[in-house]
Each structure stands twice: as structure tokens, then as C-alpha cells.
Amino acid sequence: MTDIESRIDTTRPHTARIWNYWTGGKDNYPVDRAAGDEIRALHPGIGDYAKADRLFLGRAVRHLAEQEGITQFLDIGTGLPSADNTHEVAQRVAPDARVVYVDNDPLVLAHAQALLVGMPEGHIDYLDADLRDVDGILAAAAKTLDLSQPVALMLLGVVIFIEDDEQSYAIVRRLMDALAPGSHLVLSHTVTHPDMPDVDEAVAFWNEHGTPKLTQRTPDAVARYFDGLELLEPGVVSCSAWRARTPTQDVAMYAGVGRK
């Protein structure tokens, strides 16, 4: 058994594997499927969040590569490889795009090393690191990315795992402060909303049974991550509505893109 394999815990459900289950993937275990079904029973639309967040990723990356000329991406909290990963979307537009993926889940690491292969003109790297290790991430990412040039910082569904509000805002600010003008923040976050009370119940179930635990924030609190940045239209909205050609029903996953 490798070091990576020894770190994989199949006795407790894990968020990356449950999202993989909800989006039709096969990289999950019975414990993840059982928890995923329990959560879906509490909130039948929860699986749509994972799909909406993935579609938002595609639209945001495509916009940045096509319209903003961004060819460097730092994707923290990668999650398990799926269809249309960041490098695949970016390299369709710019084959020489460079992408650094960051995650601290051993199953994600194992799959990323095997599956995240891009165009020969570009470059892909993977870092086994925690979002809280800002200095370590930046130092390692600088071996692949030119931080003196614009970078898209991708934080999709990951700051929800930082419980302390001020710590989470500080982490995002430190990362953006280290990036060049013209860089962009792409962020999505589960929200608590009076119109979606069943989401709170599903999150409470998850925090009791799953790992890692997550923190919901209000839409206004999510918008605070973009303080000091120029928010691209339509602002911080349900990720299902962000520049979607045919917006679907709002989901309790809000997202935005901001320019430094």
C-alpha cells in the first residue's frame, strides 16, 4: 500500500466522493453513496448543486481564457477529476494554458496524477496541500506559473471548509495579494438562505456524519470575498445563473468572478 492509499478513509463519507456520486462518477464508496442518498432525501435538489457548480466552472474558465486572455490557473480544492476539468476547458481555447491543481484529499491526489493530462503545449501540475498553507501553495505554484503575470485563482466550494469567517477572508486576500494585476478570483460557496431551509437540514446532517465539516454563509457574506475586486456581471449570484444561456432554478451555491 502506498502512502497515498494509506491515507484514504473508506469508513466515513467524504465530500469529494459524494459530489462525485451525485454527478454520476464512479470514484466513491458505499459509505459515500449511503450518505449521499440520505442528504438527497433531506434535500432532493442537492445533486443539482454539484452539477450547477461544475457548469459554472466551465463558463467562468471559458470566459477568462477567451475574453480576458488568462492562460494561467491556480485551482485550489480541485475535487475528484470529472468531465470538463479546468485544464480541459482552458486548453480548448489556449492549448498552452498552464494549470496547477491543489487538494489535500489522498483519493483526489491519486486520481489526479493518473487522469489530469493536458495538451503538450501546456503544463499541468498537482500539489498535495491544504488551503490554509498559503505560503507553501504560492511557492510551489510559482514553479509552474509565472506569478508576475495574471492568474485565475479558482476556489470552488473550498472556503466552506474554513469555519472562522475572518480566517477564510484573510486566506483569500493573501492569495489575491500575491497575484499580478489582471488576475481574477473565481469562487463558489454554499449559502444559507431563508427560501431554502432544507439546505440547512442537509448541511447539519453532513456535519454530524461526514468529513470535512462545512460552513454555510449568507449571499452577502460570500460577496465579501470579492472586496477590493471589480466584480464581473452579473455579480455574486446562484452559480446556475452566472452567465448561463438558459438559467435554471437557483441553487444554494452562489458564485462570482472578480478582477484585480
PDB file of C-alpha atoms in Angstrom:
ATOM      1  CA  MET A   1       0.000   0.000   0.000  1.00  0.00           C
ATOM      2  CA  THR A   2       1.364   3.431  -0.948  1.00  0.00           C
ATOM      3  CA  ASP A   3       1.406   6.410   1.403  1.00  0.00           C
ATOM      4  CA  ILE A   4      -1.461   7.960  -0.559  1.00  0.00           C
ATOM      5  CA  GLU A   5      -3.575   4.809  -0.348  1.00  0.00           C
ATOM      6  CA  SER A   6      -2.958   4.506   3.391  1.00  0.00           C
ATOM      7  CA  ARG A   7      -4.481   7.967   3.892  1.00  0.00           C
ATOM      8  CA  ILE A   8      -7.788   7.091   2.220  1.00  0.00           C
ATOM      9  CA  ASP A   9     -10.517   6.529   4.830  1.00  0.00           C
ATOM     10  CA  THR A  10     -13.378   4.450   3.437  1.00  0.00           C
ATOM     11  CA  THR A  11     -15.191   4.206   6.787  1.00  0.00           C
ATOM     12  CA  ARG A  12     -16.562   7.764   6.725  1.00  0.00           C
ATOM     13  CA  PRO A  13     -18.249   9.591   3.855  1.00  0.00           C
ATOM     14  CA  HIS A  14     -16.154  12.287   2.210  1.00  0.00           C
ATOM     15  CA  THR A  15     -17.480  15.366   0.433  1.00  0.00           C
ATOM     16  CA  ALA A  16     -15.376  14.988  -2.738  1.00  0.00           C
ATOM     17  CA  ARG A  17     -16.564  11.406  -3.200  1.00  0.00           C
ATOM     18  CA  ILE A  18     -20.220  12.277  -2.517  1.00  0.00           C
ATOM     19  CA  TRP A  19     -20.114  15.053  -5.102  1.00  0.00           C
ATOM     20  CA  ASN A  20     -18.559  12.551  -7.481  1.00  0.00           C
ATOM     21  CA  TYR A  21     -21.507  10.219  -6.786  1.00  0.00           C
ATOM     22  CA  TRP A  22     -24.068  12.971  -7.332  1.00  0.00           C
ATOM     23  CA  THR A  23     -22.539  13.903 -10.695  1.00  0.00           C
ATOM     24  CA  GLY A  24     -22.582  10.308 -11.926  1.00  0.00           C
ATOM     25  CA  GLY A  25     -18.969   9.388 -11.188  1.00  0.00           C
ATOM     26  CA  LYS A  26     -17.671   6.026 -10.047  1.00  0.00           C
ATOM     27  CA  ASP A  27     -14.910   7.164  -7.676  1.00  0.00           C
ATOM     28  CA  ASN A  28     -16.839   6.645  -4.452  1.00  0.00           C
ATOM     29  CA  TYR A  29     -17.563   4.006  -1.836  1.00  0.00           C
ATOM     30  CA  PRO A  30     -20.762   2.508  -0.349  1.00  0.00           C
ATOM     31  CA  VAL A  31     -20.452   4.790   2.692  1.00  0.00           C
ATOM     32  CA  ASP A  32     -20.416   7.826   0.367  1.00  0.00           C
ATOM     33  CA  ARG A  33     -23.419   6.628  -1.622  1.00  0.00           C
ATOM     34  CA  ALA A  34     -25.384   5.936   1.549  1.00  0.00           C
ATOM     35  CA  ALA A  35     -24.677   9.409   2.941  1.00  0.00           C
ATOM     36  CA  GLY A  36     -25.381  10.976  -0.447  1.00  0.00           C
ATOM     37  CA  ASP A  37     -28.772   9.281  -0.575  1.00  0.00           C
ATOM     38  CA  GLU A  38     -29.577  10.411   2.984  1.00  0.00           C
ATOM     39  CA  ILE A  39     -28.701  14.015   2.142  1.00  0.00           C
ATOM     40  CA  ARG A  40     -30.681  13.864  -1.087  1.00  0.00           C
ATOM     41  CA  ALA A  41     -33.699  12.596   0.877  1.00  0.00           C
ATOM     42  CA  LEU A  42     -33.453  15.677   3.113  1.00  0.00           C
ATOM     43  CA  HIS A  43     -32.921  17.998   0.154  1.00  0.00           C
ATOM     44  CA  PRO A  44     -33.872  16.392  -3.185  1.00  0.00           C
ATOM     45  CA  GLY A  45     -32.215  19.129  -5.241  1.00  0.00           C
ATOM     46  CA  ILE A  46     -28.782  18.823  -3.636  1.00  0.00           C
ATOM     47  CA  GLY A  47     -27.344  16.812  -6.502  1.00  0.00           C
ATOM     48  CA  ASP A  48     -28.176  19.676  -8.831  1.00  0.00           C
ATOM     49  CA  TYR A  49     -25.746  21.888  -6.888  1.00  0.00           C
ATOM     50  CA  ALA A  50     -22.775  19.759  -7.826  1.00  0.00           C
ATOM     51  CA  LYS A  51     -23.782  19.823 -11.490  1.00  0.00           C
ATOM     52  CA  ALA A  52     -24.513  23.569 -11.444  1.00  0.00           C
ATOM     53  CA  ASP A  53     -21.160  24.294  -9.814  1.00  0.00           C
ATOM     54  CA  ARG A  54     -19.384  22.231 -12.475  1.00  0.00           C
ATOM     55  CA  LEU A  55     -21.163  24.072 -15.278  1.00  0.00           C
ATOM     56  CA  PHE A  56     -20.268  27.399 -13.647  1.00  0.00           C
ATOM     57  CA  LEU A  57     -16.612  26.332 -13.653  1.00  0.00           C
ATOM     58  CA  GLY A  58     -16.800  25.703 -17.383  1.00  0.00           C
ATOM     59  CA  ARG A  59     -18.428  29.037 -18.174  1.00  0.00           C
ATOM     60  CA  ALA A  60     -16.042  31.004 -15.946  1.00  0.00           C
ATOM     61  CA  VAL A  61     -12.865  29.363 -17.262  1.00  0.00           C
ATOM     62  CA  ARG A  62     -14.005  29.689 -20.844  1.00  0.00           C
ATOM     63  CA  HIS A  63     -14.785  33.392 -20.349  1.00  0.00           C
ATOM     64  CA  LEU A  64     -11.410  34.059 -18.732  1.00  0.00           C
ATOM     65  CA  ALA A  65      -9.481  32.248 -21.449  1.00  0.00           C
ATOM     66  CA  GLU A  66     -11.478  33.669 -24.370  1.00  0.00           C
ATOM     67  CA  GLN A  67     -12.316  37.202 -23.222  1.00  0.00           C
ATOM     68  CA  GLU A  68      -9.684  38.065 -20.610  1.00  0.00           C
ATOM     69  CA  GLY A  69      -6.692  36.291 -22.135  1.00  0.00           C
ATOM     70  CA  ILE A  70      -5.959  34.318 -18.959  1.00  0.00           C
ATOM     71  CA  THR A  71      -3.736  31.311 -19.613  1.00  0.00           C
ATOM     72  CA  GLN A  72      -2.710  30.509 -16.027  1.00  0.00           C
ATOM     73  CA  PHE A  73      -4.991  28.873 -13.478  1.00  0.00           C
ATOM     74  CA  LEU A  74      -4.444  28.017  -9.805  1.00  0.00           C
ATOM     75  CA  ASP A  75      -7.283  25.646  -8.884  1.00  0.00           C
ATOM     76  CA  ILE A  76      -7.393  25.033  -5.117  1.00  0.00           C
ATOM     77  CA  GLY A  77      -9.804  22.408  -3.823  1.00  0.00           C
ATOM     78  CA  THR A  78      -9.810  20.554  -7.110  1.00  0.00           C
ATOM     79  CA  GLY A  79     -12.023  17.672  -6.106  1.00  0.00           C
ATOM     80  CA  LEU A  80     -12.110  14.411  -7.991  1.00  0.00           C
ATOM     81  CA  PRO A  81     -11.465  14.655 -11.736  1.00  0.00           C
ATOM     82  CA  SER A  82     -14.677  14.860 -13.736  1.00  0.00           C
ATOM     83  CA  ALA A  83     -15.770  15.972 -17.178  1.00  0.00           C
ATOM     84  CA  ASP A  84     -14.505  19.384 -18.282  1.00  0.00           C
ATOM     85  CA  ASN A  85     -11.837  19.939 -15.665  1.00  0.00           C
ATOM     86  CA  THR A  86     -10.201  23.377 -15.537  1.00  0.00           C
ATOM     87  CA  HIS A  87      -7.296  22.483 -17.827  1.00  0.00           C
ATOM     88  CA  GLU A  88      -9.570  20.846 -20.404  1.00  0.00           C
ATOM     89  CA  VAL A  89     -11.780  23.932 -20.712  1.00  0.00           C
ATOM     90  CA  ALA A  90      -8.827  26.338 -20.732  1.00  0.00           C
ATOM     91  CA  GLN A  91      -6.710  24.375 -23.218  1.00  0.00           C
ATOM     92  CA  ARG A  92      -9.539  24.156 -25.726  1.00  0.00           C
ATOM     93  CA  VAL A  93      -9.166  27.921 -26.007  1.00  0.00           C
ATOM     94  CA  ALA A  94      -5.434  28.223 -25.267  1.00  0.00           C
ATOM     95  CA  PRO A  95      -3.528  24.945 -25.745  1.00  0.00           C
ATOM     96  CA  ASP A  96      -0.528  26.454 -23.940  1.00  0.00           C
ATOM     97  CA  ALA A  97      -2.530  27.168 -20.764  1.00  0.00           C
ATOM     98  CA  ARG A  98      -0.800  26.228 -17.515  1.00  0.00           C
ATOM     99  CA  VAL A  99      -2.818  24.825 -14.602  1.00  0.00           C
ATOM    100  CA  VAL A 100      -1.824  23.964 -11.053  1.00  0.00           C
ATOM    101  CA  TYR A 101      -4.324  21.839  -9.137  1.00  0.00           C
ATOM    102  CA  VAL A 102      -4.250  21.821  -5.330  1.00  0.00           C
ATOM    103  CA  ASP A 103      -6.044  19.451  -2.969  1.00  0.00           C
ATOM    104  CA  ASN A 104      -5.293  17.637   0.269  1.00  0.00           C
ATOM    105  CA  ASP A 105      -7.533  14.591  -0.218  1.00  0.00           C
ATOM    106  CA  PRO A 106      -5.469  11.461  -0.952  1.00  0.00           C
ATOM    107  CA  LEU A 107      -8.059   9.930  -3.278  1.00  0.00           C
ATOM    108  CA  VAL A 108      -8.119  13.135  -5.318  1.00  0.00           C
ATOM    109  CA  LEU A 109      -4.317  13.088  -5.451  1.00  0.00           C
ATOM    110  CA  ALA A 110      -4.217   9.508  -6.680  1.00  0.00           C
ATOM    111  CA  HIS A 111      -6.775  10.130  -9.428  1.00  0.00           C
ATOM    112  CA  ALA A 112      -5.345  13.497 -10.448  1.00  0.00           C
ATOM    113  CA  GLN A 113      -1.899  12.070 -11.025  1.00  0.00           C
ATOM    114  CA  ALA A 114      -3.383   9.403 -13.280  1.00  0.00           C
ATOM    115  CA  LEU A 115      -6.055  11.353 -15.145  1.00  0.00           C
ATOM    116  CA  LEU A 116      -5.160  15.039 -15.360  1.00  0.00           C
ATOM    117  CA  VAL A 117      -3.219  15.009 -18.611  1.00  0.00           C
ATOM    118  CA  GLY A 118      -3.440  18.002 -20.910  1.00  0.00           C
ATOM    119  CA  MET A 119      -2.218  19.364 -24.211  1.00  0.00           C
ATOM    120  CA  PRO A 120       1.534  19.027 -24.906  1.00  0.00           C
ATOM    121  CA  GLU A 121       1.844  22.793 -25.430  1.00  0.00           C
ATOM    122  CA  GLY A 122       0.608  23.494 -21.902  1.00  0.00           C
ATOM    123  CA  HIS A 123       1.594  22.305 -18.471  1.00  0.00           C
ATOM    124  CA  ILE A 124      -0.285  20.745 -15.558  1.00  0.00           C
ATOM    125  CA  ASP A 125       0.942  20.200 -12.031  1.00  0.00           C
ATOM    126  CA  TYR A 126      -0.689  18.926  -8.866  1.00  0.00           C
ATOM    127  CA  LEU A 127       0.074  19.982  -5.293  1.00  0.00           C
ATOM    128  CA  ASP A 128      -0.826  17.983  -2.204  1.00  0.00           C
ATOM    129  CA  ALA A 129      -1.549  20.912   0.109  1.00  0.00           C
ATOM    130  CA  ASP A 130      -4.165  22.485   2.360  1.00  0.00           C
ATOM    131  CA  LEU A 131      -5.813  25.811   1.508  1.00  0.00           C
ATOM    132  CA  ARG A 132      -4.550  27.209   4.812  1.00  0.00           C
ATOM    133  CA  ASP A 133      -0.927  26.797   3.686  1.00  0.00           C
ATOM    134  CA  VAL A 134      -0.931  29.951   1.578  1.00  0.00           C
ATOM    135  CA  ASP A 135       2.835  30.456   1.507  1.00  0.00           C
ATOM    136  CA  GLY A 136       3.504  26.819   0.636  1.00  0.00           C
ATOM    137  CA  ILE A 137       0.954  26.824  -2.163  1.00  0.00           C
ATOM    138  CA  LEU A 138       2.285  30.037  -3.690  1.00  0.00           C
ATOM    139  CA  ALA A 139       5.905  28.901  -3.509  1.00  0.00           C
ATOM    140  CA  ALA A 140       5.143  25.557  -5.143  1.00  0.00           C
ATOM    141  CA  ALA A 141       2.771  27.053  -7.742  1.00  0.00           C
ATOM    142  CA  ALA A 142       5.476  29.539  -8.783  1.00  0.00           C
ATOM    143  CA  LYS A 143       7.473  26.611 -10.181  1.00  0.00           C
ATOM    144  CA  THR A 144       4.798  26.170 -12.865  1.00  0.00           C
ATOM    145  CA  LEU A 145       3.035  29.537 -13.048  1.00  0.00           C
ATOM    146  CA  ASP A 146       4.537  32.978 -13.661  1.00  0.00           C
ATOM    147  CA  LEU A 147       3.030  34.913 -10.770  1.00  0.00           C
ATOM    148  CA  SER A 148       4.192  38.206 -12.295  1.00  0.00           C
ATOM    149  CA  GLN A 149       1.517  37.667 -14.960  1.00  0.00           C
ATOM    150  CA  PRO A 150      -2.276  37.370 -14.446  1.00  0.00           C
ATOM    151  CA  VAL A 151      -3.565  34.157 -12.878  1.00  0.00           C
ATOM    152  CA  ALA A 152      -7.111  32.915 -12.331  1.00  0.00           C
ATOM    153  CA  LEU A 153      -7.485  31.763  -8.724  1.00  0.00           C
ATOM    154  CA  MET A 154     -10.161  29.065  -8.621  1.00  0.00           C
ATOM    155  CA  LEU A 155     -11.801  28.479  -5.220  1.00  0.00           C
ATOM    156  CA  LEU A 156     -14.888  26.450  -5.977  1.00  0.00           C
ATOM    157  CA  GLY A 157     -16.629  25.014  -2.951  1.00  0.00           C
ATOM    158  CA  VAL A 158     -13.481  25.038  -0.818  1.00  0.00           C
ATOM    159  CA  VAL A 159     -13.572  28.052   1.548  1.00  0.00           C
ATOM    160  CA  ILE A 160     -16.696  26.446   3.014  1.00  0.00           C
ATOM    161  CA  PHE A 161     -14.276  24.212   4.936  1.00  0.00           C
ATOM    162  CA  ILE A 162     -12.720  27.188   6.778  1.00  0.00           C
ATOM    163  CA  GLU A 163     -15.048  27.672   9.750  1.00  0.00           C
ATOM    164  CA  ASP A 164     -13.727  31.006  11.001  1.00  0.00           C
ATOM    165  CA  ASP A 165     -15.025  33.844   8.839  1.00  0.00           C
ATOM    166  CA  GLU A 166     -12.096  36.214   9.284  1.00  0.00           C
ATOM    167  CA  GLN A 167      -9.564  33.457   8.667  1.00  0.00           C
ATOM    168  CA  SER A 168     -11.318  32.495   5.443  1.00  0.00           C
ATOM    169  CA  TYR A 169     -11.399  36.098   4.190  1.00  0.00           C
ATOM    170  CA  ALA A 170      -7.751  36.569   5.134  1.00  0.00           C
ATOM    171  CA  ILE A 171      -6.703  33.461   3.203  1.00  0.00           C
ATOM    172  CA  VAL A 172      -8.412  34.671   0.033  1.00  0.00           C
ATOM    173  CA  ARG A 173      -6.935  38.169   0.415  1.00  0.00           C
ATOM    174  CA  ARG A 174      -3.410  36.805   0.902  1.00  0.00           C
ATOM    175  CA  LEU A 175      -3.701  34.654  -2.190  1.00  0.00           C
ATOM    176  CA  MET A 176      -5.033  37.510  -4.327  1.00  0.00           C
ATOM    177  CA  ASP A 177      -2.475  39.978  -2.939  1.00  0.00           C
ATOM    178  CA  ALA A 178       0.289  37.687  -4.232  1.00  0.00           C
ATOM    179  CA  LEU A 179      -1.113  37.672  -7.776  1.00  0.00           C
ATOM    180  CA  ALA A 180      -0.466  40.219 -10.516  1.00  0.00           C
ATOM    181  CA  PRO A 181      -2.936  42.933 -11.569  1.00  0.00           C
ATOM    182  CA  GLY A 182      -5.356  41.490 -14.113  1.00  0.00           C
ATOM    183  CA  SER A 183      -5.681  38.291 -12.085  1.00  0.00           C
ATOM    184  CA  HIS A 184      -9.184  37.012 -11.337  1.00  0.00           C
ATOM    185  CA  LEU A 185     -10.880  35.322  -8.396  1.00  0.00           C
ATOM    186  CA  VAL A 186     -13.417  32.606  -9.269  1.00  0.00           C
ATOM    187  CA  LEU A 187     -15.261  31.492  -6.137  1.00  0.00           C
ATOM    188  CA  SER A 188     -18.343  29.479  -5.260  1.00  0.00           C
ATOM    189  CA  HIS A 189     -19.809  28.829  -1.822  1.00  0.00           C
ATOM    190  CA  THR A 190     -22.779  27.028  -0.291  1.00  0.00           C
ATOM    191  CA  VAL A 191     -25.192  29.560   1.215  1.00  0.00           C
ATOM    192  CA  THR A 192     -27.822  29.632   3.877  1.00  0.00           C
ATOM    193  CA  HIS A 193     -30.978  31.284   2.591  1.00  0.00           C
ATOM    194  CA  PRO A 194     -34.462  31.703   4.109  1.00  0.00           C
ATOM    195  CA  ASP A 195     -36.013  30.451   0.872  1.00  0.00           C
ATOM    196  CA  MET A 196     -34.086  27.151   1.116  1.00  0.00           C
ATOM    197  CA  PRO A 197     -34.496  25.861   4.703  1.00  0.00           C
ATOM    198  CA  ASP A 198     -33.985  22.221   3.722  1.00  0.00           C
ATOM    199  CA  VAL A 199     -30.387  23.060   2.765  1.00  0.00           C
ATOM    200  CA  ASP A 200     -29.614  23.869   6.397  1.00  0.00           C
ATOM    201  CA  GLU A 201     -31.001  20.490   7.454  1.00  0.00           C
ATOM    202  CA  ALA A 202     -28.896  18.680   4.855  1.00  0.00           C
ATOM    203  CA  VAL A 203     -25.748  20.550   5.957  1.00  0.00           C
ATOM    204  CA  ALA A 204     -26.459  19.705   9.613  1.00  0.00           C
ATOM    205  CA  PHE A 205     -26.731  16.027   8.677  1.00  0.00           C
ATOM    206  CA  TRP A 206     -23.464  16.219   6.777  1.00  0.00           C
ATOM    207  CA  ASN A 207     -21.586  17.892   9.620  1.00  0.00           C
ATOM    208  CA  GLU A 208     -22.774  15.190  12.002  1.00  0.00           C
ATOM    209  CA  HIS A 209     -21.809  12.241   9.804  1.00  0.00           C
ATOM    210  CA  GLY A 210     -19.306  13.343   7.134  1.00  0.00           C
ATOM    211  CA  THR A 211     -15.877  14.851   6.697  1.00  0.00           C
ATOM    212  CA  PRO A 212     -14.653  17.527   6.364  1.00  0.00           C
ATOM    213  CA  LYS A 213     -17.277  19.696   8.037  1.00  0.00           C
ATOM    214  CA  LEU A 214     -18.539  22.705   6.128  1.00  0.00           C
ATOM    215  CA  THR A 215     -19.714  26.207   6.966  1.00  0.00           C
ATOM    216  CA  GLN A 216     -22.585  27.962   5.225  1.00  0.00           C
ATOM    217  CA  ARG A 217     -22.566  31.713   4.742  1.00  0.00           C
ATOM    218  CA  THR A 218     -25.155  34.213   3.553  1.00  0.00           C
ATOM    219  CA  PRO A 219     -25.008  35.576  -0.006  1.00  0.00           C
ATOM    220  CA  ASP A 220     -23.774  38.915   1.396  1.00  0.00           C
ATOM    221  CA  ALA A 221     -21.018  37.138   3.298  1.00  0.00           C
ATOM    222  CA  VAL A 222     -19.971  35.318   0.115  1.00  0.00           C
ATOM    223  CA  ALA A 223     -19.846  38.643  -1.747  1.00  0.00           C
ATOM    224  CA  ARG A 224     -17.347  39.879   0.849  1.00  0.00           C
ATOM    225  CA  TYR A 225     -14.669  37.598  -0.608  1.00  0.00           C
ATOM    226  CA  PHE A 226     -14.631  39.936  -3.611  1.00  0.00           C
ATOM    227  CA  ASP A 227     -13.999  43.129  -1.616  1.00  0.00           C
ATOM    228  CA  GLY A 228     -11.447  45.267  -3.452  1.00  0.00           C
ATOM    229  CA  LEU A 229     -12.012  43.476  -6.759  1.00  0.00           C
ATOM    230  CA  GLU A 230     -14.013  44.527  -9.797  1.00  0.00           C
ATOM    231  CA  LEU A 231     -16.968  42.129  -9.881  1.00  0.00           C
ATOM    232  CA  LEU A 232     -17.857  40.893 -13.335  1.00  0.00           C
ATOM    233  CA  GLU A 233     -21.541  40.932 -14.255  1.00  0.00           C
ATOM    234  CA  PRO A 234     -23.919  39.616 -13.016  1.00  0.00           C
ATOM    235  CA  GLY A 235     -22.144  39.781  -9.650  1.00  0.00           C
ATOM    236  CA  VAL A 236     -22.479  37.147  -6.939  1.00  0.00           C
ATOM    237  CA  VAL A 237     -25.489  35.018  -7.850  1.00  0.00           C
ATOM    238  CA  SER A 238     -26.624  31.417  -7.875  1.00  0.00           C
ATOM    239  CA  CYS A 239     -23.980  29.546  -9.868  1.00  0.00           C
ATOM    240  CA  SER A 240     -26.783  28.196 -12.064  1.00  0.00           C
ATOM    241  CA  ALA A 241     -27.482  31.780 -13.167  1.00  0.00           C
ATOM    242  CA  TRP A 242     -23.937  33.107 -13.709  1.00  0.00           C
ATOM    243  CA  ARG A 243     -23.842  33.922 -17.457  1.00  0.00           C
ATOM    244  CA  ALA A 244     -25.958  30.875 -18.268  1.00  0.00           C
ATOM    245  CA  ARG A 245     -27.670  30.957 -21.656  1.00  0.00           C
ATOM    246  CA  THR A 246     -30.764  29.393 -20.152  1.00  0.00           C
ATOM    247  CA  PRO A 247     -30.702  29.963 -16.387  1.00  0.00           C
ATOM    248  CA  THR A 248     -32.294  27.204 -14.366  1.00  0.00           C
ATOM    249  CA  GLN A 249     -33.739  27.282 -10.870  1.00  0.00           C
ATOM    250  CA  ASP A 250     -31.494  28.943  -8.305  1.00  0.00           C
ATOM    251  CA  VAL A 251     -29.406  26.625  -6.149  1.00  0.00           C
ATOM    252  CA  ALA A 252     -27.914  27.314  -2.711  1.00  0.00           C
ATOM    253  CA  MET A 253     -24.438  27.553  -4.234  1.00  0.00           C
ATOM    254  CA  TYR A 254     -23.530  31.151  -5.016  1.00  0.00           C
ATOM    255  CA  ALA A 255     -20.638  32.217  -7.200  1.00  0.00           C
ATOM    256  CA  GLY A 256     -18.884  35.160  -8.759  1.00  0.00           C
ATOM    257  CA  VAL A 257     -15.821  36.271 -10.697  1.00  0.00           C
ATOM    258  CA  GLY A 258     -13.787  39.338  -9.751  1.00  0.00           C
ATOM    259  CA  ARG A 259     -10.885  41.117 -11.462  1.00  0.00           C
ATOM    260  CA  LYS A 260      -7.885  42.517  -9.591  1.00  0.00           C
TER     261      LYS A 260
END
